[in-house]
CSV table of C-alpha atoms in Angstrom, one decimal:
chain,number,residue,atom,x,y,z
C,1,UNK,CA,7.3,305.2,88.6
C,2,UNK,CA,8.2,309.0,88.8
C,3,UNK,CA,8.5,310.7,85.1
C,4,UNK,CA,10.5,313.8,85.6
C,5,UNK,CA,9.5,316.9,84.0
C,6,UNK,CA,11.8,320.2,83.9
C,7,UNK,CA,14.2,322.0,86.7
C,8,UNK,CA,12.0,324.8,86.5
C,9,UNK,CA,11.5,326.2,90.8
C,10,UNK,CA,8.1,327.7,89.8
C,11,UNK,CA,6.8,324.0,89.1
C,12,UNK,CA,5.1,322.6,92.1
C,13,UNK,CA,7.1,319.2,93.5
C,14,UNK,CA,5.4,316.3,95.2
C,15,UNK,CA,6.1,315.5,98.3
C,16,UNK,CA,5.5,312.5,100.7
C,17,UNK,CA,3.5,310.1,98.1
C,18,UNK,CA,0.9,308.9,96.1
C,19,UNK,CA,-2.0,306.2,97.1
C,20,UNK,CA,-5.1,305.2,96.6
C,21,UNK,CA,-8.1,303.5,98.4
C,22,UNK,CA,-11.4,303.2,99.5
C,23,UNK,CA,-11.9,301.6,95.7
C,24,UNK,CA,-15.3,300.5,94.0
C,25,UNK,CA,-17.0,298.7,91.6
C,26,UNK,CA,-16.3,302.0,88.9
C,27,UNK,CA,-13.8,304.5,91.0
C,28,UNK,CA,-11.1,305.2,93.8
C,29,UNK,CA,-10.3,307.8,95.9
C,30,UNK,CA,-6.1,309.6,95.0
C,31,UNK,CA,-4.2,310.6,97.2
C,32,UNK,CA,-1.1,313.5,96.6
C,33,UNK,CA,0.6,316.1,98.1
C,34,UNK,CA,2.7,318.7,96.9
C,35,UNK,CA,4.9,321.9,98.4
C,36,UNK,CA,2.6,325.0,97.0
C,37,UNK,CA,-0.7,325.6,96.0
C,38,UNK,CA,-2.0,323.8,93.2
C,39,UNK,CA,-4.4,322.0,91.5
C,40,UNK,CA,-4.1,317.9,91.6
C,41,UNK,CA,-5.2,316.1,88.2
C,42,UNK,CA,-4.9,312.5,87.6
C,43,UNK,CA,-4.7,310.5,84.6
C,44,UNK,CA,-6.1,307.2,84.7
C,45,UNK,CA,-5.6,304.4,82.1
C,46,UNK,CA,-6.7,300.7,81.6
C,47,UNK,CA,-3.4,300.7,79.6
C,48,UNK,CA,0.1,300.6,81.2
C,49,UNK,CA,1.1,302.8,78.2
C,50,UNK,CA,-1.6,305.4,78.8
C,51,UNK,CA,-2.1,305.5,74.8
C,52,UNK,CA,-5.5,306.3,75.8
C,53,UNK,CA,-6.5,307.8,78.9
C,54,UNK,CA,-9.0,309.9,81.2
C,55,UNK,CA,-8.0,313.2,82.7
C,56,UNK,CA,-9.5,313.7,86.2
C,57,UNK,CA,-9.7,317.3,88.0
C,58,UNK,CA,-9.2,316.8,91.9
C,59,UNK,CA,-9.0,319.3,95.2
C,60,UNK,CA,-7.1,322.2,95.3
C,61,UNK,CA,-3.6,322.2,97.1
C,62,UNK,CA,-4.4,324.6,99.6
C,63,UNK,CA,-1.4,326.1,102.8
C,64,UNK,CA,-4.9,325.4,105.3
C,65,UNK,CA,-4.4,321.3,104.7
C,66,UNK,CA,-0.6,321.0,104.4
C,67,UNK,CA,-0.8,321.3,100.2
C,68,UNK,CA,-2.5,317.5,100.9
C,69,UNK,CA,-5.3,316.7,97.9
C,70,UNK,CA,-7.4,314.0,96.6
C,71,UNK,CA,-8.8,313.5,93.7
C,72,UNK,CA,-12.4,311.4,93.0
C,73,UNK,CA,-12.8,308.7,90.0
C,74,UNK,CA,-15.5,307.5,89.1
C,75,UNK,CA,-17.1,306.2,85.6
C,76,UNK,CA,-14.4,302.7,85.7
C,77,UNK,CA,-15.1,299.6,84.4
C,78,UNK,CA,-14.9,296.9,87.0
C,79,UNK,CA,-12.7,294.3,88.3
C,80,UNK,CA,-10.3,296.0,86.2
C,81,UNK,CA,-6.7,297.0,87.1
C,82,UNK,CA,-6.3,300.7,86.3
C,83,UNK,CA,-3.1,303.2,85.9
C,84,UNK,CA,-2.7,305.8,87.6
C,85,UNK,CA,-1.1,309.4,87.2
C,86,UNK,CA,-0.8,312.4,89.7
C,87,UNK,CA,0.4,315.3,88.9
C,88,UNK,CA,-0.1,319.2,90.2
C,89,UNK,CA,-0.7,322.1,88.2
C,90,UNK,CA,0.6,325.4,90.4
C,91,UNK,CA,-2.0,327.9,91.2
C,92,UNK,CA,0.1,330.7,91.1
C,93,UNK,CA,1.6,330.0,88.1
C,94,UNK,CA,-1.2,327.7,86.1
C,95,UNK,CA,0.3,325.9,83.3
C,96,UNK,CA,3.4,324.9,85.6
C,97,UNK,CA,3.0,321.4,86.1
C,98,UNK,CA,4.9,318.8,88.8
C,99,UNK,CA,6.5,316.1,87.8
C,100,UNK,CA,4.2,312.4,87.3
C,101,UNK,CA,4.1,309.6,90.1
C,102,UNK,CA,2.5,306.7,88.4
C,103,UNK,CA,0.7,304.2,90.5
C,104,UNK,CA,-1.7,301.8,90.1
C,105,UNK,CA,-5.6,300.1,92.1
C,106,UNK,CA,-7.9,297.1,91.1
C,107,UNK,CA,-11.6,298.0,90.8
C,108,UNK,CA,-13.7,295.8,92.5
C,109,UNK,CA,-15.2,292.9,90.4
C,110,UNK,CA,-19.3,292.5,89.4
C,111,UNK,CA,-19.3,288.7,88.8
C,112,UNK,CA,-18.3,285.8,90.7
C,113,UNK,CA,-13.9,285.9,90.7
C,114,UNK,CA,-10.9,285.1,92.7
C,115,UNK,CA,-10.7,287.7,95.2
C,116,UNK,CA,-7.5,288.2,98.0
C,117,UNK,CA,-6.5,290.7,100.5
C,118,UNK,CA,-4.7,291.3,102.8
C,119,UNK,CA,-4.9,293.1,106.2
C,120,UNK,CA,-2.9,294.3,109.4
C,121,UNK,CA,-2.1,297.1,111.9
C,122,UNK,CA,0.0,298.7,113.7
C,123,UNK,CA,2.4,300.8,112.1
C,124,UNK,CA,6.0,302.2,113.5
C,125,UNK,CA,5.1,301.6,117.3
C,126,UNK,CA,6.9,301.6,120.2
C,127,UNK,CA,9.5,304.3,119.0
C,128,UNK,CA,11.0,301.4,116.3
C,129,UNK,CA,11.1,303.8,113.2
C,130,UNK,CA,12.9,303.1,110.1
C,131,UNK,CA,16.1,301.7,110.3
C,132,UNK,CA,17.5,301.3,107.0
C,133,UNK,CA,20.3,299.1,108.0
C,134,UNK,CA,17.9,296.8,109.6
C,135,UNK,CA,15.9,296.4,106.3
C,136,UNK,CA,13.1,299.3,107.0
C,137,UNK,CA,9.4,298.3,107.3
C,138,UNK,CA,9.7,295.2,105.4
C,139,UNK,CA,6.3,293.7,106.1
C,140,UNK,CA,5.1,296.1,103.6
C,141,UNK,CA,7.5,294.4,101.6
C,142,UNK,CA,6.4,291.0,101.9
C,143,UNK,CA,2.4,292.2,101.8
C,144,UNK,CA,3.4,293.7,98.2
C,145,UNK,CA,4.6,290.4,97.1
C,146,UNK,CA,1.3,288.4,98.0
C,147,UNK,CA,-0.1,290.5,95.1
C,148,UNK,CA,-3.4,291.1,97.0
C,149,UNK,CA,-6.6,293.2,95.7
C,150,UNK,CA,-6.5,295.6,98.1
C,151,UNK,CA,-5.6,296.1,101.7
C,152,UNK,CA,-7.0,296.6,105.0
C,153,UNK,CA,-5.2,298.5,107.6
C,154,UNK,CA,-7.0,297.6,111.1
C,155,UNK,CA,-5.4,300.8,113.1
C,156,UNK,CA,-2.7,302.2,114.6
C,157,UNK,CA,-2.1,303.5,111.3
C,158,UNK,CA,0.3,306.0,113.1
C,159,UNK,CA,1.6,306.1,116.9
C,160,UNK,CA,0.8,310.2,117.9
C,161,UNK,CA,2.1,309.1,121.6
C,162,UNK,CA,4.8,307.2,120.7
C,163,UNK,CA,7.9,310.0,119.8
C,164,UNK,CA,10.8,308.3,117.1
C,165,UNK,CA,14.1,309.3,119.4
C,166,UNK,CA,17.8,308.9,117.0
C,167,UNK,CA,18.3,305.4,118.9
C,168,UNK,CA,17.0,302.8,120.9
C,169,UNK,CA,18.5,300.5,123.4
C,170,UNK,CA,17.7,297.0,122.4
C,171,UNK,CA,17.5,294.4,125.0
C,172,UNK,CA,20.7,292.4,123.5
C,173,UNK,CA,22.5,295.9,123.6
C,174,UNK,CA,22.9,296.7,120.2
C,175,UNK,CA,21.0,300.3,119.1
C,176,UNK,CA,17.7,301.0,116.7
C,177,UNK,CA,19.1,303.6,114.8
C,178,UNK,CA,16.0,305.4,113.4
C,179,UNK,CA,15.6,307.3,110.3
C,180,UNK,CA,14.3,310.9,112.2
C,181,UNK,CA,12.6,314.0,111.4
C,182,UNK,CA,11.8,316.7,113.7
C,183,UNK,CA,7.7,316.2,113.1
C,184,UNK,CA,7.9,312.7,115.2
C,185,UNK,CA,10.9,313.7,117.8
C,186,UNK,CA,7.7,314.4,120.5
C,187,UNK,CA,4.0,313.8,121.3
C,188,UNK,CA,1.8,314.9,118.3
C,189,UNK,CA,-0.1,317.9,119.5
C,190,UNK,CA,-1.0,320.0,116.9
C,191,UNK,CA,-2.7,319.2,113.6
C,192,UNK,CA,0.8,319.7,112.0
C,193,UNK,CA,2.6,317.2,114.2
C,194,UNK,CA,-0.8,314.8,113.8
C,195,UNK,CA,0.2,315.4,109.8
C,196,UNK,CA,4.1,314.4,110.1
C,197,UNK,CA,3.5,311.5,111.9
C,198,UNK,CA,1.4,309.9,108.4
C,199,UNK,CA,4.5,311.0,106.3
C,200,UNK,CA,7.5,310.0,108.2
C,201,UNK,CA,6.2,306.5,107.1
C,202,UNK,CA,6.3,307.4,103.3
C,203,UNK,CA,10.2,308.0,104.3
C,204,UNK,CA,9.9,303.9,104.0
C,205,UNK,CA,10.9,302.7,100.7
C,206,UNK,CA,8.7,299.5,101.1
C,207,UNK,CA,5.6,301.8,102.4
C,208,UNK,CA,6.0,303.9,99.3
C,209,UNK,CA,6.0,301.2,97.1
C,210,UNK,CA,3.4,299.6,98.6
C,211,UNK,CA,1.2,302.4,98.4
C,212,UNK,CA,1.6,302.9,94.8
C,213,UNK,CA,0.6,299.3,93.9
C,214,UNK,CA,-2.4,298.8,96.2
C,215,UNK,CA,-5.4,300.2,97.3
C,216,UNK,CA,-5.8,300.6,101.0
C,217,UNK,CA,-8.9,301.0,103.1
C,218,UNK,CA,-8.1,302.4,106.8
C,219,UNK,CA,-9.5,302.6,110.2
C,220,UNK,CA,-8.0,304.5,113.3
C,221,UNK,CA,-7.3,302.7,116.9
C,222,UNK,CA,-6.0,304.5,119.7
C,223,UNK,CA,-2.3,305.4,118.8
C,224,UNK,CA,-4.0,308.0,116.3
C,225,UNK,CA,-4.2,310.2,119.4
C,226,UNK,CA,-3.0,308.5,122.0
C,227,UNK,CA,-2.8,305.1,124.1
C,228,UNK,CA,-6.1,303.8,124.9
C,229,UNK,CA,-8.1,307.1,124.7
C,230,UNK,CA,-11.4,308.0,125.0
C,231,UNK,CA,-13.9,311.4,123.8
C,232,UNK,CA,-14.0,313.4,126.5
C,233,UNK,CA,-10.8,312.3,128.5
C,234,UNK,CA,-8.2,314.8,130.2
C,235,UNK,CA,-4.9,313.6,129.9
C,236,UNK,CA,-2.6,313.1,133.6
C,237,UNK,CA,0.7,313.0,131.2
C,238,UNK,CA,3.5,314.9,131.7
C,239,UNK,CA,3.8,314.9,128.0
C,240,UNK,CA,0.7,317.0,126.5
C,241,UNK,CA,0.7,320.6,127.1
C,242,UNK,CA,-2.3,320.1,125.1
C,243,UNK,CA,-4.2,317.9,127.8
C,244,UNK,CA,-7.6,317.6,126.4
C,245,UNK,CA,-8.5,314.5,124.1
C,246,UNK,CA,-11.8,315.8,122.9
C,247,UNK,CA,-8.8,318.4,120.8
C,248,UNK,CA,-6.3,316.3,120.5
C,249,UNK,CA,-8.6,313.3,118.6
C,250,UNK,CA,-10.4,315.8,116.6
C,251,UNK,CA,-6.9,316.9,114.6
C,252,UNK,CA,-5.8,313.6,114.5
C,253,UNK,CA,-9.5,312.6,113.2
C,254,UNK,CA,-8.6,315.8,110.5
C,255,UNK,CA,-5.1,314.6,109.9
C,256,UNK,CA,-6.3,311.3,109.2
C,257,UNK,CA,-9.0,312.2,106.8
C,258,UNK,CA,-6.5,314.4,104.7
C,259,UNK,CA,-3.4,312.2,104.8
C,260,UNK,CA,-4.9,309.1,103.3
C,261,UNK,CA,-7.4,308.2,100.5
C,262,UNK,CA,-10.8,308.3,102.5
C,263,UNK,CA,-14.1,308.6,100.8
C,264,UNK,CA,-15.8,311.0,102.8
C,265,UNK,CA,-19.1,310.6,103.6
C,266,UNK,CA,-21.2,312.9,102.4
C,267,UNK,CA,-23.6,313.2,105.3
C,268,UNK,CA,-21.0,313.1,107.9
C,269,UNK,CA,-17.6,314.0,107.2
C,270,UNK,CA,-16.3,312.9,110.5
C,271,UNK,CA,-17.6,309.6,109.9
C,272,UNK,CA,-15.0,306.4,109.6
C,273,UNK,CA,-17.3,303.6,109.6
C,274,UNK,CA,-17.9,302.3,106.4
C,275,UNK,CA,-19.5,299.4,103.7
C,276,UNK,CA,-17.4,298.4,101.0
C,277,UNK,CA,-18.7,296.0,98.8
C,278,UNK,CA,-15.9,293.8,96.5
C,279,UNK,CA,-18.0,291.4,94.6
C,280,UNK,CA,-20.6,289.2,94.9
C,281,UNK,CA,-18.7,287.6,97.6
C,282,UNK,CA,-17.6,290.3,99.9
C,283,UNK,CA,-19.5,292.8,102.1
C,284,UNK,CA,-16.3,294.0,104.1
C,285,UNK,CA,-17.6,296.4,107.5
C,286,UNK,CA,-15.1,298.8,108.5
C,287,UNK,CA,-16.0,299.7,112.3
C,288,UNK,CA,-15.1,302.6,114.4
C,289,UNK,CA,-14.7,301.7,118.1
C,290,UNK,CA,-12.9,305.0,119.4
C,291,UNK,CA,-15.2,307.7,118.3
C,292,UNK,CA,-19.0,306.9,120.3
C,293,UNK,CA,-17.4,304.7,123.2
C,294,UNK,CA,-17.7,305.8,127.0
C,295,UNK,CA,-15.4,306.5,129.5
C,296,UNK,CA,-13.3,303.4,130.2
C,297,UNK,CA,-14.2,301.9,133.3
C,298,UNK,CA,-14.5,298.6,135.2
C,299,UNK,CA,-16.6,297.6,132.3
C,300,UNK,CA,-19.0,295.4,134.4
C,301,UNK,CA,-22.6,297.4,134.4
C,302,UNK,CA,-25.4,294.9,134.3
C,303,UNK,CA,-27.4,296.9,132.0
C,304,UNK,CA,-26.8,298.8,128.8
C,305,UNK,CA,-27.0,302.6,129.0
C,306,UNK,CA,-24.5,305.8,128.3
C,307,UNK,CA,-21.3,303.9,130.3
C,308,UNK,CA,-21.8,301.2,128.5
C,309,UNK,CA,-21.2,302.4,124.5
C,310,UNK,CA,-18.7,301.0,122.8
C,311,UNK,CA,-19.6,300.9,118.8
C,312,UNK,CA,-22.8,303.6,119.7
C,313,UNK,CA,-25.8,303.2,119.4
C,314,UNK,CA,-26.1,305.1,115.4
C,315,UNK,CA,-23.4,303.0,114.3
C,316,UNK,CA,-24.5,299.7,115.9
C,317,UNK,CA,-27.7,300.4,114.1
C,318,UNK,CA,-26.2,300.6,110.8
C,319,UNK,CA,-23.9,297.4,111.3
C,320,UNK,CA,-27.3,295.2,112.6
C,321,UNK,CA,-28.9,296.9,109.2
C,322,UNK,CA,-26.0,296.6,106.5
C,323,UNK,CA,-25.8,293.3,107.8
C,324,UNK,CA,-29.1,292.1,107.1
C,325,UNK,CA,-29.6,293.6,103.7
C,326,UNK,CA,-25.8,292.3,102.4
C,327,UNK,CA,-26.6,289.5,99.7
C,328,UNK,CA,-22.7,288.8,99.6
C,329,UNK,CA,-21.2,285.5,100.6
C,330,UNK,CA,-19.3,286.6,103.7
C,331,UNK,CA,-19.5,289.3,105.6
C,332,UNK,CA,-16.2,290.7,106.7
C,333,UNK,CA,-15.9,292.9,110.0
C,334,UNK,CA,-13.1,294.8,110.2
C,335,UNK,CA,-13.1,295.5,113.5
C,336,UNK,CA,-9.9,298.0,115.5
C,337,UNK,CA,-9.9,295.5,118.5
C,338,UNK,CA,-10.7,291.8,119.1
C,339,UNK,CA,-13.7,290.5,121.1
C,340,UNK,CA,-12.4,288.2,123.4
C,341,UNK,CA,-9.2,289.7,124.4
C,342,UNK,CA,-8.8,291.3,127.7
C,343,UNK,CA,-6.7,294.5,127.3
C,344,UNK,CA,-6.7,296.8,130.2
C,345,UNK,CA,-4.4,300.3,130.8
C,346,UNK,CA,-1.5,299.3,132.5
C,347,UNK,CA,-1.6,298.6,135.5
C,348,UNK,CA,-5.5,298.5,136.6
C,349,UNK,CA,-8.3,296.8,135.9
C,350,UNK,CA,-9.9,299.3,133.6
C,351,UNK,CA,-10.9,297.7,130.7
C,352,UNK,CA,-9.6,299.2,127.2
C,353,UNK,CA,-11.8,297.2,125.0
C,354,UNK,CA,-15.3,295.1,125.7
C,355,UNK,CA,-13.9,291.9,127.1
C,356,UNK,CA,-13.7,292.0,130.9
C,357,UNK,CA,-14.3,288.6,133.4
C,358,UNK,CA,-15.4,285.3,133.1
C,359,UNK,CA,-19.4,285.4,133.0
C,360,UNK,CA,-22.4,286.7,131.4
C,361,UNK,CA,-22.1,289.9,129.5
C,362,UNK,CA,-21.1,292.7,131.3
C,363,UNK,CA,-20.3,296.1,129.9
C,364,UNK,CA,-19.5,296.8,126.8
C,365,UNK,CA,-19.8,293.5,126.1
C,366,UNK,CA,-23.8,294.2,125.9
C,367,UNK,CA,-23.6,295.7,122.7
C,368,UNK,CA,-22.0,292.6,121.1
C,369,UNK,CA,-24.6,290.2,122.7
C,370,UNK,CA,-27.0,292.2,120.9
C,371,UNK,CA,-25.3,292.2,118.0
C,372,UNK,CA,-24.9,288.5,118.2
C,373,UNK,CA,-28.2,287.6,118.8
C,374,UNK,CA,-29.2,290.0,116.1
C,375,UNK,CA,-27.2,288.2,113.4
C,376,UNK,CA,-28.5,284.7,114.7
C,377,UNK,CA,-32.1,285.8,114.9
C,378,UNK,CA,-31.6,287.1,111.1
C,379,UNK,CA,-29.7,283.9,110.1
C,380,UNK,CA,-27.2,286.0,108.6
C,381,UNK,CA,-24.8,283.5,107.5
C,382,UNK,CA,-20.7,283.4,107.0
C,383,UNK,CA,-20.2,286.2,109.4
C,384,UNK,CA,-16.0,287.2,111.0
C,385,UNK,CA,-14.1,289.4,112.5
C,386,UNK,CA,-10.8,290.6,111.3
C,387,UNK,CA,-8.7,292.9,113.6
C,388,UNK,CA,-5.6,293.9,115.1
C,389,UNK,CA,-4.4,295.9,117.9
C,390,UNK,CA,-2.7,293.4,120.5
C,391,UNK,CA,0.9,293.0,118.4
C,392,UNK,CA,0.6,289.5,117.9
C,393,UNK,CA,-1.0,287.4,115.1
C,394,UNK,CA,-4.0,284.3,116.6
C,395,UNK,CA,-7.1,282.7,114.8
C,396,UNK,CA,-10.1,282.6,117.6
C,397,UNK,CA,-13.1,280.5,116.9
C,398,UNK,CA,-16.0,281.6,119.2
C,399,UNK,CA,-17.8,278.5,120.2
C,400,UNK,CA,-21.6,278.8,122.0
C,401,UNK,CA,-20.8,275.5,123.1
C,402,UNK,CA,-18.2,277.0,125.5
C,403,UNK,CA,-19.5,280.1,125.9
C,404,UNK,CA,-21.0,282.0,128.8
C,405,UNK,CA,-23.6,283.7,126.6
C,406,UNK,CA,-25.1,280.8,124.2
C,407,UNK,CA,-26.9,283.1,121.6
C,408,UNK,CA,-24.9,283.2,118.6
C,409,UNK,CA,-23.7,281.6,115.5
C,410,UNK,CA,-20.5,280.1,116.0
C,411,UNK,CA,-17.8,282.3,114.0
C,412,UNK,CA,-14.4,283.1,114.0
C,413,UNK,CA,-11.8,286.2,115.1
C,414,UNK,CA,-8.6,286.6,113.1
C,415,UNK,CA,-5.8,288.9,114.6
C,416,UNK,CA,-2.7,289.9,112.9
C,417,UNK,CA,0.2,292.7,113.4
C,418,UNK,CA,2.1,294.2,114.3
C,419,UNK,CA,3.1,295.3,110.6
C,420,UNK,CA,6.1,297.7,112.0
C,421,UNK,CA,6.4,297.6,116.1
C,422,UNK,CA,7.0,296.4,119.2
C,423,UNK,CA,5.5,292.7,119.7
C,424,UNK,CA,3.3,291.8,122.6
C,425,UNK,CA,1.0,289.2,124.4
C,426,UNK,CA,-0.3,286.8,124.0
C,427,UNK,CA,-3.3,288.5,126.1
C,428,UNK,CA,-5.5,286.4,127.9
C,429,UNK,CA,-9.3,285.6,127.3
C,430,UNK,CA,-12.2,286.2,128.4
C,431,UNK,CA,-14.9,283.0,128.0
C,432,UNK,CA,-18.1,285.4,127.8
C,433,UNK,CA,-18.2,284.8,123.8
C,434,UNK,CA,-16.6,281.1,124.4
C,435,UNK,CA,-13.1,282.3,122.5
C,436,UNK,CA,-11.1,279.2,121.6
C,437,UNK,CA,-7.1,279.7,120.7
C,438,UNK,CA,-6.7,277.9,117.5
C,439,UNK,CA,-3.5,279.3,116.9
C,440,UNK,CA,-1.2,282.3,117.7
C,441,UNK,CA,2.3,283.4,116.3
C,442,UNK,CA,4.3,283.9,118.8
C,443,UNK,CA,6.2,281.6,121.7
C,444,UNK,CA,4.4,282.1,125.6
C,445,UNK,CA,8.7,284.1,126.4
C,446,UNK,CA,8.8,286.5,123.9
C,447,UNK,CA,10.0,289.5,125.9
C,448,UNK,CA,7.8,292.0,125.5
C,449,UNK,CA,8.0,295.0,123.2
C,450,UNK,CA,10.8,292.8,120.9
C,451,UNK,CA,11.9,294.7,118.1
C,452,UNK,CA,10.6,294.3,114.3
C,453,UNK,CA,14.0,292.7,113.2
C,454,UNK,CA,13.4,289.6,115.4
C,455,UNK,CA,11.0,289.1,113.0
C,456,UNK,CA,7.6,288.2,115.1
C,457,UNK,CA,5.7,290.7,112.8
C,458,UNK,CA,2.5,289.7,110.7
C,459,UNK,CA,-0.4,290.2,108.3
C,460,UNK,CA,-3.3,288.2,107.7
C,461,UNK,CA,-4.6,287.3,104.3
C,462,UNK,CA,-8.2,286.1,102.6
C,463,UNK,CA,-8.5,284.2,99.4
C,464,UNK,CA,-12.4,283.8,98.5
C,465,UNK,CA,-12.5,281.2,95.5
C,466,UNK,CA,-14.7,282.9,93.0
C,467,UNK,CA,-15.9,279.6,91.6
C,468,UNK,CA,-16.8,277.7,94.8
C,469,UNK,CA,-17.2,280.8,97.6
C,470,UNK,CA,-14.4,278.8,100.0
C,471,UNK,CA,-13.0,281.4,102.3
C,472,UNK,CA,-9.0,280.5,102.6
C,473,UNK,CA,-7.6,282.7,105.4
C,474,UNK,CA,-3.8,282.8,106.1
C,475,UNK,CA,-1.7,284.2,108.5
C,476,UNK,CA,2.0,285.2,107.5
C,477,UNK,CA,5.2,287.1,108.4
C,478,UNK,CA,7.3,290.1,107.4
C,479,UNK,CA,9.6,287.3,105.5
C,480,UNK,CA,6.8,285.9,103.9
C,481,UNK,CA,6.3,282.9,105.0
C,482,UNK,CA,3.2,281.2,105.8
C,483,UNK,CA,2.6,280.2,109.3
C,484,UNK,CA,-1.0,278.8,109.4
C,485,UNK,CA,-3.6,278.7,107.3
C,486,UNK,CA,-7.7,277.6,107.3
C,487,UNK,CA,-10.0,277.1,104.7
C,488,UNK,CA,-13.9,277.8,105.5
C,489,UNK,CA,-16.9,276.6,103.0
C,490,UNK,CA,-19.9,279.1,102.9
C,491,UNK,CA,-23.0,278.4,104.8
């Protein structure tokens, strides 16, 4: 909702969109963007009419951050729907205030009540941008119709390495016609080019409406930087003038933090992994499987060491410690890659994730084996995974009786995506941890890279019953059609 004031050219203009994220029991982070030096201000009310409202003064929008700003809200009541209004007050002409844009979010409850959230990943990949003649990014509209308490984006928020051209030829001979901007016409190599990728997605009416009404939690995967990247990599890619992934990833990290409502860690503003408590029934653990990994390799080392790092020692210790301390009924780990699906660099055996070959744990799998053993030894119940990355939806059950490594409590991994990208898969399994395919949302003969308009775009939903704690997990397609569902009772 937009409230227009006068057309005074000295007033700041709101650009791109607004969104709420990283909600807690008593607050949230609000993001917005303007066109000049200005002070962000946010009014918050439990009443949509704003008869009574609290005003928060937020960050300053300045040229070095491309006039992005955030406001940290606190002191709110838990378990409520809150309405907010964003505006910017000019720093060049104080008192000249922008139009007002309105949104809403829900604070986490402190009592045992129903909680419903959705997750997915993979937005604007493979050159599939906004084709308004084909309905735009329709999966976002389908998620909004579910009215979730919040949404988890499991990575590939953008595709910085996939230029969005004016048109893209499809297998049937037709053309995908993109809404195009200069900022997405090449691979991203500068801080501004990474920012432009985030701005582009908000040009879609479904995306912008979604973010005004649903709070989000974001993590990254690879395409926020470049396909299959790892720290220290030097690119051999003619599209890039800048070959250092270490530099590109820092531009990408800063753009991600600036252009999303992510709550910065006070001790390390670069840190992406974090824990979210959303009521007595749910703790959500969001991982970073990129920043601390060793170089991609065949991934078949027999002993743990620097070459097998995936989550990294510090993050792995944090995860174990917080899982052990969690009192929530369900501990859901949001990973940016699946555990047991083989993903390799194209045309090679170089492992991109932790899976490698059948047999006992090797390479990066050694970290996962240690984590699963920690969960079993600590008798930590009701731990399951959500993820995206592979561009199709599936439900995997990890069964120690069918695994090569057996020292773990059985668990589920629910895969979703893409939100708006080419569809691929299915990927083969590595049997180390005994994954069993219970459901997949695509046919075996699907043409790789199928366009979004074919309908193989997906999101998942978790619904926790407040009374008995039962967890219902569902897969939906981009039309909102229920494809598969299961219910889990807490142990």
